[in-house]
Amino acid sequence: MHDPAGAMPPNGSIGDLLYQRYRDRDIALPPTAGDTLGVLLAHRSVRAYTSEPLPPGTLETLIAAAQSASSSSNLQAWSVVAVEDAAHKSRLAELAGNQTHIAKAPLFLVWLVDLSRLALMASARGEPSAGLDYLESFLMGAVDASLAAQNAVIALEAMGLGVVYIGAVRNKPREIAAELGLPPQVFALFGLCVGHPDPGKPAHIKPRLPQEAVLFRERYGRAAAERTAIDTYNQRLRAFQREEGLTAQDWSTQASDRVRDAKALNGRDVLRAVLNDLGFPLK
Ligand SMILES: Cc1cc2nc3c(=O)[nH]c(=O)nc-3n(C[C@H](O)[C@H](O)[C@H](O)COP(=O)(O)O)c2cc1C
């Protein structure tokens, strides 16, 4: 890159990449990240944190990672609310199934599908934005927000921090929207607790389905091997649960319970109507 003043960080360094992303030198540098694949494979949800505050620059770093994710047509149809105030976190914890880790984490992020920026921009130009009224636009925002959040998760885990997603912010979406002051066309998709993992309550890597169950080649097809793969997984997950001191229960049982009926959705069965009220016609 052209740098007449010679003030640029070395080409390809994290500082250089951050500069290229923002064309701004005033961005906090992240602590060194380890091997990417190692970080991905080492993921485990962390629900117990120490009281240690997050390193300076953590929020700016995770946002830079999030904004570095791909975005549908570069519309960047997402935003995030960072919550650090203790009383505010407690109220959100209460609304999200009384999950105490939300209140205990030093940082709680709420990732948003945000179509309001696009609507406002179009309206400022005196143009319509009726395309935002379609399910496709909501989905696009949800995909963009998810990719952004997962990029942030990888950056945070690379920095040695622990996270857990919180889908329960969708249990009471109207109350969450009011608590966060969300305008129409903005929806809280999921939360994310961030903190230093408590070494006294370590989380371990949770096994996943064997690849035969999720990977098809050329065409989708229910392989005869899939039944065996699920049986194998049930055994492996039970072993993991026993190691963790949890009640052992087949994945098949857990998953069936979770999809049994509307009641199993913890209030989220009315989401379509709520979304309509929050400014998403979902045509
Ligand atoms: C979108 C999403 C929402 C989630 N919501 C919650 C939640 O509300 N509470 C929670 O404790 N874990 C939540 N989780 C974490 C999952 O339970 C966890 O990722 C899964 O059990 C696999 O475990 P692992 O992340 O440790 O590998 C959520 C995960 C995702 C991806």
Coordinates of N, CA and C in Angstrom, one line a residue, residues 171 257-270:
N171 N -36.9 -15.3 23.8 CA -38.0 -15.8 24.6 C -39.1 -14.7 24.8
D257 N -37.0 -33.8 22.4 CA -37.8 -33.0 23.3 C -37.8 -31.5 22.9
R258 N -36.7 -31.1 22.3 CA -36.6 -29.6 21.9 C -37.4 -29.3 20.7
V259 N -37.8 -30.3 19.9 CA -38.6 -30.0 18.7 C -40.0 -30.5 18.8
R260 N -40.4 -31.0 20.0 CA -41.7 -31.8 20.1 C -42.9 -31.0 19.7
D261 N -43.0 -29.8 20.3 CA -44.3 -29.0 20.0 C -44.0 -27.5 20.2
A262 N -45.0 -26.7 20.1 CA -44.9 -25.3 20.2 C -44.4 -24.9 21.6
K263 N -44.9 -25.6 22.6 CA -44.5 -25.3 24.0 C -43.0 -25.4 24.2
A264 N -42.4 -26.4 23.5 CA -41.0 -26.6 23.7 C -40.1 -25.4 23.1
L265 N -40.8 -24.5 22.5 CA -40.0 -23.4 21.9 C -39.9 -22.2 22.9
N266 N -40.3 -22.4 24.1 CA -40.1 -21.4 25.2 C -40.6 -20.0 24.8
G267 N -41.8 -19.9 24.3 CA -42.4 -18.6 24.0 C -42.0 -18.1 22.6
R268 N -41.1 -18.9 21.9 CA -40.7 -18.4 20.5 C -41.7 -18.8 19.4
D269 N -42.8 -19.6 19.8 CA -43.7 -20.0 18.8 C -44.5 -18.8 18.2
V270 N -44.5 -17.7 18.9 CA -45.3 -16.5 18.4 C -44.4 -15.5 17.7

